[in-house]
Coordinates of C-alpha atoms and ligand atoms in Angstrom, one line a residue:
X1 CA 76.3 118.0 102.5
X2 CA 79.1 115.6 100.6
X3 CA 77.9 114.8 97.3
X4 CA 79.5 112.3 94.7
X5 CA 79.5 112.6 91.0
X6 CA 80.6 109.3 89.2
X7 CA 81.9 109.6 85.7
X8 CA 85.9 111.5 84.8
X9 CA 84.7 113.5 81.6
X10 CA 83.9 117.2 80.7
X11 CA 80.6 116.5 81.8
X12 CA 81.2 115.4 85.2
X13 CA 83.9 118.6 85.5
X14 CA 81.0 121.1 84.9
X15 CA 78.7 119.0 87.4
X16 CA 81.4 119.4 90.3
X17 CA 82.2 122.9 89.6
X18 CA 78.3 124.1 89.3
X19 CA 78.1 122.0 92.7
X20 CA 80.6 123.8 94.5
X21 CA 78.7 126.9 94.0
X22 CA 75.8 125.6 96.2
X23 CA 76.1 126.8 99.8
X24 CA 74.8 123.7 101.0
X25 CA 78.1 121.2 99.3
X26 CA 80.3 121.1 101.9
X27 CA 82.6 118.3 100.4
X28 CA 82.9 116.6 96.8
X29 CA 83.7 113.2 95.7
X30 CA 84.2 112.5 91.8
X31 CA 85.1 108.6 90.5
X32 CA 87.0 108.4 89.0
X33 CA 87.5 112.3 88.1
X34 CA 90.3 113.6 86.3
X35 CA 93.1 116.2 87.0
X36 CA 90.6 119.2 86.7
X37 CA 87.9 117.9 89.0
X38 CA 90.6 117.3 90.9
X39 CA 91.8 121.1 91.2
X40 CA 88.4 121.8 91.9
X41 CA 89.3 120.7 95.5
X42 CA 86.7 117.5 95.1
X43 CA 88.3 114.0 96.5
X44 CA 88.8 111.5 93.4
X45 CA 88.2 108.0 94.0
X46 CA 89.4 104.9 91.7
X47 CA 86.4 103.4 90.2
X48 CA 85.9 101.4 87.0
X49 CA 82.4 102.5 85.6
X50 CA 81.5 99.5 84.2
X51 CA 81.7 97.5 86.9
X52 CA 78.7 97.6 89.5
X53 CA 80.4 96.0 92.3
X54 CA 83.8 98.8 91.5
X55 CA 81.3 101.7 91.4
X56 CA 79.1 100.4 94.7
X57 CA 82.6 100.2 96.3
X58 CA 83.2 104.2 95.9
X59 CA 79.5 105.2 97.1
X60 CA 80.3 103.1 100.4
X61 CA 83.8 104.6 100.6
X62 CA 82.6 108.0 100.0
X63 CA 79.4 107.5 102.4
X64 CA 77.8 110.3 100.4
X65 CA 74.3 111.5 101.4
X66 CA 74.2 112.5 97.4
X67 CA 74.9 110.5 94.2
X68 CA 74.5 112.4 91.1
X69 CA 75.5 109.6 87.8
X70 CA 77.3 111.5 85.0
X71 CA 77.4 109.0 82.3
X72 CA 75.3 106.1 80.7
X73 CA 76.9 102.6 81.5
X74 CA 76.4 102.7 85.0
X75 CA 73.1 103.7 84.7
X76 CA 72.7 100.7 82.2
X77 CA 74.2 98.5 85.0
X78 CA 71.7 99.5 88.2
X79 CA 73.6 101.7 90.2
X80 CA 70.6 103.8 91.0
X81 CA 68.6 100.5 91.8
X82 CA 71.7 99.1 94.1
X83 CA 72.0 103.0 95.4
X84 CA 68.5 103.1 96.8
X85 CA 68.3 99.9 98.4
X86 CA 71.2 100.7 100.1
X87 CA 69.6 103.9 101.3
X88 CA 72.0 106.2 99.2
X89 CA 70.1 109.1 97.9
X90 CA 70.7 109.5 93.9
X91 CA 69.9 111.4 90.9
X92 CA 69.2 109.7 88.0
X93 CA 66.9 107.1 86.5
X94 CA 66.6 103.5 87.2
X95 CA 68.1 100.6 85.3
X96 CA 64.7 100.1 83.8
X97 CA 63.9 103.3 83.5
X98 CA 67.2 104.1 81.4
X99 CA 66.4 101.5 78.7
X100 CA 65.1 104.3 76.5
X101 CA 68.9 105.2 75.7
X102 CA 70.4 101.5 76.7
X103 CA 67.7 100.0 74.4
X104 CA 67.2 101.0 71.0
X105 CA 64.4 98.8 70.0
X106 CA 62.7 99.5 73.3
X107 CA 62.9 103.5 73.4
X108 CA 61.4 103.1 69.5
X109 CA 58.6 100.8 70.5
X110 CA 58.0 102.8 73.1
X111 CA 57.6 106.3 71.0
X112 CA 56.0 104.4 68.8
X113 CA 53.4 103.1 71.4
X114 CA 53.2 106.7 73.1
X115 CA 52.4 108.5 69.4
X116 CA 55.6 110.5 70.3
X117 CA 57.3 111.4 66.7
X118 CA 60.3 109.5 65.6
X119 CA 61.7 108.7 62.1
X120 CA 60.0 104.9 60.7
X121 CA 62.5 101.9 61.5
X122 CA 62.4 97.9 61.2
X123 CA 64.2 95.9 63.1
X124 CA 66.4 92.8 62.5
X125 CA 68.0 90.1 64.4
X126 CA 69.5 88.2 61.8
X127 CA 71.2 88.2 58.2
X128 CA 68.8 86.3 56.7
X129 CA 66.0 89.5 57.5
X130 CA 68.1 92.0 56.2
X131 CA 67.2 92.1 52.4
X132 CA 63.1 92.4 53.0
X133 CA 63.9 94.5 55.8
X134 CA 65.9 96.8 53.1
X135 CA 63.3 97.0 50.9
X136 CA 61.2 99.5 53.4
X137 CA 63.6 102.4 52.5
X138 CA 65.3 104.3 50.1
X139 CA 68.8 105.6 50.0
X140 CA 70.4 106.6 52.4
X141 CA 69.4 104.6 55.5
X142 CA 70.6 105.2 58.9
X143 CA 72.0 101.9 60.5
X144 CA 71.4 101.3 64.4
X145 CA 73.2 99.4 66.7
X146 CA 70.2 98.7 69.4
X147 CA 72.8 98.7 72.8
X148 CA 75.1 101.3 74.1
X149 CA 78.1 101.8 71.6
X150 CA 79.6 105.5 72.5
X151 CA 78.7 107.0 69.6
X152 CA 80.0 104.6 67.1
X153 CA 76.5 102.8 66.7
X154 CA 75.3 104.7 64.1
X155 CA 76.2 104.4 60.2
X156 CA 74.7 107.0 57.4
X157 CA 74.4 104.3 54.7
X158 CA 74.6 105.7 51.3
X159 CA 73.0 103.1 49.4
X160 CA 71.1 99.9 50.1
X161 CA 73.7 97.4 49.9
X162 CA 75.9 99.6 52.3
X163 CA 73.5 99.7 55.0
X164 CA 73.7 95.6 54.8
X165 CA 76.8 95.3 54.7
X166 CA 77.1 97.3 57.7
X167 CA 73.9 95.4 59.0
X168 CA 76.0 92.5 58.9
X169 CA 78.8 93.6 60.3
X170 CA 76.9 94.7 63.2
X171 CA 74.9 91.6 63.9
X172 CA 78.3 89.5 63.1
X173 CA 79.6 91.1 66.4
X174 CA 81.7 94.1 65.4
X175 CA 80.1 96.4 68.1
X176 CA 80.0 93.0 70.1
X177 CA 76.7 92.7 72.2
X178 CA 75.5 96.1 71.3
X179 CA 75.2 95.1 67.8
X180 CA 73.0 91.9 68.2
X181 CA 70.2 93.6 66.9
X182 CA 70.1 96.1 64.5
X183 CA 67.4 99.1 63.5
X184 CA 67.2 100.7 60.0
X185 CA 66.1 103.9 60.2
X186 CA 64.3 106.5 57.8
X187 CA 67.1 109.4 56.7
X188 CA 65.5 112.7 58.3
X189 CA 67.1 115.7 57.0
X190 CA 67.2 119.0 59.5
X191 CA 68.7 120.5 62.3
X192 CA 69.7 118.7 65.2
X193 CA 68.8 120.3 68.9
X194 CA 69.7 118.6 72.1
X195 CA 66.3 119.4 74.6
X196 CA 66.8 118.2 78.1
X197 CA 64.6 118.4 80.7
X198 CA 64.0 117.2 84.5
X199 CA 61.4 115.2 86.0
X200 CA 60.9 113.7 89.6
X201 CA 58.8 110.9 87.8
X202 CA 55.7 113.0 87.2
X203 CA 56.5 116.8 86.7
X204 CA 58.7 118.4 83.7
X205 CA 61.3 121.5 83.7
X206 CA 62.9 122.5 80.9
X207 CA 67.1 123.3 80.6
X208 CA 67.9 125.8 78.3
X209 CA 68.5 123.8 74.9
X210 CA 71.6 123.6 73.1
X211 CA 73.2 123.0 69.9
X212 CA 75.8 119.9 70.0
X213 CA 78.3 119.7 67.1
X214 CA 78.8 115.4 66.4
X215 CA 81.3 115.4 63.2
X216 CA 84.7 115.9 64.1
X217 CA 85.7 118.4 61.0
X218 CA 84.7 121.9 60.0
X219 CA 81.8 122.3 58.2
X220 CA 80.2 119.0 60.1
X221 CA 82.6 116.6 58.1
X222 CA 84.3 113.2 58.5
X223 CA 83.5 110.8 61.1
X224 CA 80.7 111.0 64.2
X225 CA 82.4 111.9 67.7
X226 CA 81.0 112.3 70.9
X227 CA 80.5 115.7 70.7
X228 CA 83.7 118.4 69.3
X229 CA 81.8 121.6 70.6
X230 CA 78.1 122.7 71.5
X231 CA 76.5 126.5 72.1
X232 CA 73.3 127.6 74.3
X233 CA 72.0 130.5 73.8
X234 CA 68.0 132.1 73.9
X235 CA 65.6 131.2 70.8
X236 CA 67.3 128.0 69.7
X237 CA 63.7 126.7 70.8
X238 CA 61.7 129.7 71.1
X239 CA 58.8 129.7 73.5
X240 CA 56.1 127.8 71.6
X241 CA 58.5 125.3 70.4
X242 CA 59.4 124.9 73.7
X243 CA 55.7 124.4 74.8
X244 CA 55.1 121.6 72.1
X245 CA 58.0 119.7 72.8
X246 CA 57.2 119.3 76.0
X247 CA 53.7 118.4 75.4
X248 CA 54.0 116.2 72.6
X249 CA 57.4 115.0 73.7
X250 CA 58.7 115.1 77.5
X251 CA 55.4 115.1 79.1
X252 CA 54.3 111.6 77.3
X253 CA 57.5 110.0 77.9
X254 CA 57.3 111.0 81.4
X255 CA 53.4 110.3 81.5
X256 CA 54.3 106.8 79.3
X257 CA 57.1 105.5 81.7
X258 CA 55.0 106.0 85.0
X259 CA 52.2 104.0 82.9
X260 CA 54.1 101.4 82.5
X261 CA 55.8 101.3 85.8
X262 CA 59.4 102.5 85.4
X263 CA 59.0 106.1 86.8
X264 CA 61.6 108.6 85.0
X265 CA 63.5 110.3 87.4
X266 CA 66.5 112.5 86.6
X267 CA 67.8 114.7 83.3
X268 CA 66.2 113.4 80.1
X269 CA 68.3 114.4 77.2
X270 CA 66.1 114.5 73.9
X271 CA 68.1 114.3 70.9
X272 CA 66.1 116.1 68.3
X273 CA 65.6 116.7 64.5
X274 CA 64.3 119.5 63.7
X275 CA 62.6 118.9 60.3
X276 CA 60.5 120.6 57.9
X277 CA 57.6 118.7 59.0
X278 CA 58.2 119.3 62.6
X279 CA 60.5 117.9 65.6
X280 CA 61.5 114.3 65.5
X281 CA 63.1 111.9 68.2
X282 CA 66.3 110.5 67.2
X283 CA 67.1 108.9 70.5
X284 CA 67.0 109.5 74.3
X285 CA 69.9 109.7 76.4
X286 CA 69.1 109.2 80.0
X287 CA 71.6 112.0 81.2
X288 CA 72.9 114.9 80.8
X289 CA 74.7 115.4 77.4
X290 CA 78.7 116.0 76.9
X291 CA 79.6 118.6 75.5
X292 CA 76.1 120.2 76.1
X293 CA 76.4 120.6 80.0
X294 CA 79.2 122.5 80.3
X295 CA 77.5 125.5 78.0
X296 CA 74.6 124.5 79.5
X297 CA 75.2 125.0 83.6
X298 CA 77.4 128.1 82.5
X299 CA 73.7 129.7 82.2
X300 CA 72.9 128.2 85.6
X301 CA 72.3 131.2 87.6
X302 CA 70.5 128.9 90.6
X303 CA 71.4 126.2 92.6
X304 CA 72.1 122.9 90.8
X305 CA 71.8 120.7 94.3
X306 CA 68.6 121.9 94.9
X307 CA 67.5 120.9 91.1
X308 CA 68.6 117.4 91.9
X309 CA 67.2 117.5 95.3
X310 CA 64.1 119.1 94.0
X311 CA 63.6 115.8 91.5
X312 CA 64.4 112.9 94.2
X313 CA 61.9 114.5 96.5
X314 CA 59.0 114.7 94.1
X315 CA 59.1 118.7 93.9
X316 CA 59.7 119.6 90.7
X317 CA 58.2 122.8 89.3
X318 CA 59.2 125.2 86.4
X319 CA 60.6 127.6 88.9
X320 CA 63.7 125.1 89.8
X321 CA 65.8 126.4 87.4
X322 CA 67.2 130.6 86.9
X323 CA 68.8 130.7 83.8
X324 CA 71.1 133.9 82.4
X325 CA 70.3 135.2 79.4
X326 CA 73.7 135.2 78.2
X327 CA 74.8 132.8 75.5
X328 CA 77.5 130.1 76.1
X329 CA 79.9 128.0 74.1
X330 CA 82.1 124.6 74.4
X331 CA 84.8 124.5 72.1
X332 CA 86.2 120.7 72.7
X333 CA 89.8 120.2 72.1
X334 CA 91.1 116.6 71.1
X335 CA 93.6 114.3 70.6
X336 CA 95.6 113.9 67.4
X337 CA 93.4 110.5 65.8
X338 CA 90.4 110.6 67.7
X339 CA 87.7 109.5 67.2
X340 CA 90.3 106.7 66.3
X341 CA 93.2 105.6 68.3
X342 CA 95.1 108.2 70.2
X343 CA 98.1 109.1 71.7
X344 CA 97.6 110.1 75.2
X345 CA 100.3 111.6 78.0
X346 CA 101.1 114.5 76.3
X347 CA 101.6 117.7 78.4
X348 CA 99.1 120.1 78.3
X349 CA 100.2 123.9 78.6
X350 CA 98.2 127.2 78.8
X351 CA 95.8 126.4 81.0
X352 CA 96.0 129.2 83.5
X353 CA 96.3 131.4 81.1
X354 CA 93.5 130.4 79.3
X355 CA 90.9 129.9 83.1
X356 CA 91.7 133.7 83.9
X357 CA 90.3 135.4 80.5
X358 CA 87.1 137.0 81.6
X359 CA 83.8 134.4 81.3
X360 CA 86.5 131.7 80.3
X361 CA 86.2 128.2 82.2
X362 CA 88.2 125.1 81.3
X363 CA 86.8 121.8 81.9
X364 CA 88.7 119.2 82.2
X365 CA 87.3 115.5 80.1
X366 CA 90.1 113.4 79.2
X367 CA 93.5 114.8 81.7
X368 CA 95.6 113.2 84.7
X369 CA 98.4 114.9 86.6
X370 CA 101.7 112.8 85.8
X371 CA 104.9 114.2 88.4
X372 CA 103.3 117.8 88.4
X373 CA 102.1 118.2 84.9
X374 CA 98.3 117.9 83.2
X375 CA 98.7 115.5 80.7
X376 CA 95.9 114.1 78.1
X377 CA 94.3 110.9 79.1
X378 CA 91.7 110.4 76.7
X379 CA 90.2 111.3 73.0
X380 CA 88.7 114.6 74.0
X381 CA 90.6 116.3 76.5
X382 CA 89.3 119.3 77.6
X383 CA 86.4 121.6 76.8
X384 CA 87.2 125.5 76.8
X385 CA 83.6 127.1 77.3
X386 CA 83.1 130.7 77.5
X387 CA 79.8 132.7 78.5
X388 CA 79.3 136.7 77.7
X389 CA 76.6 138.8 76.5
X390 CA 76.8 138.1 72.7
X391 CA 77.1 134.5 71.4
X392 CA 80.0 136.2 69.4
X393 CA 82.0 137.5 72.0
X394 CA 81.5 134.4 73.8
X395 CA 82.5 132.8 70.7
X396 CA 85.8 134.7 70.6
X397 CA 86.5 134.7 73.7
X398 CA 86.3 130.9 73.8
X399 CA 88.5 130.9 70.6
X400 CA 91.1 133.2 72.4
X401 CA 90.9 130.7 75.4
X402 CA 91.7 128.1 72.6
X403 CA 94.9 129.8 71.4
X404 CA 96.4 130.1 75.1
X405 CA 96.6 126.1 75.2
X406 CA 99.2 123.7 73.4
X407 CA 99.2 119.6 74.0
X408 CA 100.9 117.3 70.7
X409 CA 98.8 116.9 68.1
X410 CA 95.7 118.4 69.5
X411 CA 93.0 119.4 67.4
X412 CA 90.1 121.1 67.6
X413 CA 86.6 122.5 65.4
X414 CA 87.0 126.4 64.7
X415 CA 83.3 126.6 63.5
X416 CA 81.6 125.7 66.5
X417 CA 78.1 127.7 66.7
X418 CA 78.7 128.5 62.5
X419 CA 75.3 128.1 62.2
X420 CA 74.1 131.2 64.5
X421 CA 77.0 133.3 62.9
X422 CA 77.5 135.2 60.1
X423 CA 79.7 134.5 57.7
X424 CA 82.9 135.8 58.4
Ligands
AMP1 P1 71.8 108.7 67.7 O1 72.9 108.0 68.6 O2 70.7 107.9 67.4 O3 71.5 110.1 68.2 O4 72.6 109.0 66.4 C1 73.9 109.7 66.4 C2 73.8 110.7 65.3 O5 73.6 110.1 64.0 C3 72.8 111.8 65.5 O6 73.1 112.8 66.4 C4 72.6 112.2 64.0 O7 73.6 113.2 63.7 C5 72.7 111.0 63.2 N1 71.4 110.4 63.0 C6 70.8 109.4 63.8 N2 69.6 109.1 63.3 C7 69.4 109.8 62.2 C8 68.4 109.9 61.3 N3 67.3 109.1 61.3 N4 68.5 110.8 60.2 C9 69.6 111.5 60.1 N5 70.7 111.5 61.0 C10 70.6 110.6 62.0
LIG2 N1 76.7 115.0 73.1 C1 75.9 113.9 72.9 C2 75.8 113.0 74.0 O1 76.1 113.4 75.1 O2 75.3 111.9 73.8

């Protein structure tokens, strides 16, 4: 079976390196891929992501009788709509389907419609509504652009006349269509869990859940990122949480979409505060998360193909997943300046080293191969995960994998998991 994976990140490295374990892949295609996928053995294709037509021309070239979508933006753009009526099989949820991450204002009307619990917001279009809009909320306020922004749509506001300034900002096009309208948001106070689960449009299975970690400092400071690290390991949710969040969570969205006639196939990614007065929604991503896959299908003790296959064909059941009890961890090393600019084309050494320590694997996000050498190519560049029978030997092993690699200015979060440690 050849199967393509669109996306180039850490995400899509995992996804074509759990893939290759399946009996039944007998070729891989990644577009655009990166130098890791690449080693992999699978067949990169050039492909700009956000472009339908650029993406559509891959599939074709590909002829794949799989397409599994790693990121958002194509998703946002149709490709699974333009996929099917093309008679491409593909994993993933349709472009109406995915508006409960491509849509703020839709995926909180719609929680709000399906009672499913979610932190109180208004929403604004214009300047003018911001000030009475305000005056819902007390310091701080979370700030919302409603479109896809790659983690930069959200601002912790400190005080009221922060969160309009950067209201205005927002609406006055500094995030540029993403930030036409804007949601204020209740402050919810907690910690955050990222729950994903798979549906074929009707049924529900769980993933194991995982821990992402979003600040790019130690001790969760300084800006957001897209994710500098994440953990899985047994009893993040424990077996009745697990229960309740899919039956007062998953199961309605699920239940909800098919009600309203955009079926939800593919991952569901819940992004979750946990708080003291229970679980709360802060936002759905229609995919699988990055960094939280590649912990995440280092568990994987089954076969991911037949996952995906099991959710096109209407066949999922709780049984389509075998996960290891072992615990995992993603240690994401960076660029010097990200989540800012960045210098990219640096070489990257250690990286054999690094792939034969026991449990280790390196996936590649942000690399390319320039005359021989890995290089980095993006803000986060690779994402050193380790699995073994303790979270912290997994955690040290992951660290010594960390130490065996050098790029120019890299950097890097030596806390990740901190919270499911003990103080050292
Ligand atoms: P989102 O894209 O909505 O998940 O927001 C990105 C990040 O901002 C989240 O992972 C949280 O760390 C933070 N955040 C979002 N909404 C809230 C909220 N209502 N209260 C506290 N933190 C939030
Ligand atoms: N790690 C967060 C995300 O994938 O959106």
């Amino acid at each position: 079976m050849k199967v393509l994976v669109l996306g180039g990140g850490g995400r899509e490295h995992a996804l074509i390196w759990k893939l290759k374990q399946s009996p039944r892949v007998t070729q891989l295609f990644c577009a655009p891929g990166n130098a890791g996928i690449a080693h992999e053995g699978a067949t990169c294709i050039p492909c700009d992501l956000n472009r339908l037509d650029s993406i559509i021309e891959a599939a074709v070239k590909a002829a794949p009788d799989l397409v599994v979508v790693g990121p958002e933006v194509p998703l946002m753009l149709g490709t699974v709509d333009e996929l099917r009526r093309r008679g491409i099989p593909v994993f993933g949820p349709t472009q109406a389907a995915a508006q409960l991450e491509s849509s703020k204002s839709f995926s909180k009307a719609f929680m709000t419609r399906h009672r499913i619990p979610t932190p109180l917001y208004v929403q604004v279009h214009a300047v003018s509504e911001i000030k009475s809009a305000l005056a819902n909320f007390s310091a701080p306020i979370v700030v919302k652009a409603d479109g896809l922004a790659a983690g930069k749509g959200v601002i912790i506001a400190n005080t009221r006349e922060e969160a309009a300034e950067a209201a205005e900002a927002l609406l006055g096009g500094s995030l540029g269509e993403a930030g036409r309208h804007v949601l204020f948001e209740e402050f919810l106070e907690g910690e955050e869990i990222s729950f994903l689960v798979i549906s074929d449009g009707e049924r529900v299975a769980p993933l194991v859940a995982a821990q992402d970690h979003k600040r790019i400092g130690d001790g969760d400071t300084g800006p957001n990122t897209g994710g500098m690290g994440a953990y899985s390991i047994n009893g993040l949710v424990d077996d009745n949480m697990r229960e309740w969040l899919l039956r007062h969570i998953a199961r309605p969205v699920i239940d909800g979409m098919a009600a309203e006639g955009a079926p939800y196939t593919g991952i569901l990614y819940c992004g979750l505060m946990m708080t003291a007065k229970g679980p709360q929604v802060l936002e759905f991503n229609c995919r699988f998360g990055d960094p939280e896959t590649q912990p995440i299908l280092m568990r994987l003790d089954s076969d991911l193909l037949e996952a995906f296959e099991a959710s096109i064909e209407g066949r999922i059941s709780d049984g389509v997943f075998r996960w290891s009890p072992d615990p995992s961890i993603c240690v994401v090393m960076a660029t010097g300046g990200y989540p800012g600019p960045y210098l990219a084309g640096k070489p990257i050494t250690g990286l054999e080293r690094a792939n034969a320590l026991d449990g280790v694997r390196v996936f590649h996000a942000g690399t390319d191969l320039r005359d021989g050498q890995i290089v980095s190519a993006g803000g986060r560049v690779l994402g050193v995960t380790a699995r073994a029978t303790t979270l912290e030997s997994a955690v040290a092993r992951a660290y010594e994998a960390v130490r065996c690699i050098s790029f120019d200015g890299m950097q890097y979060r030596s806390d990740i998991a901190h919270r499911r440690l003990k103080p050292r």
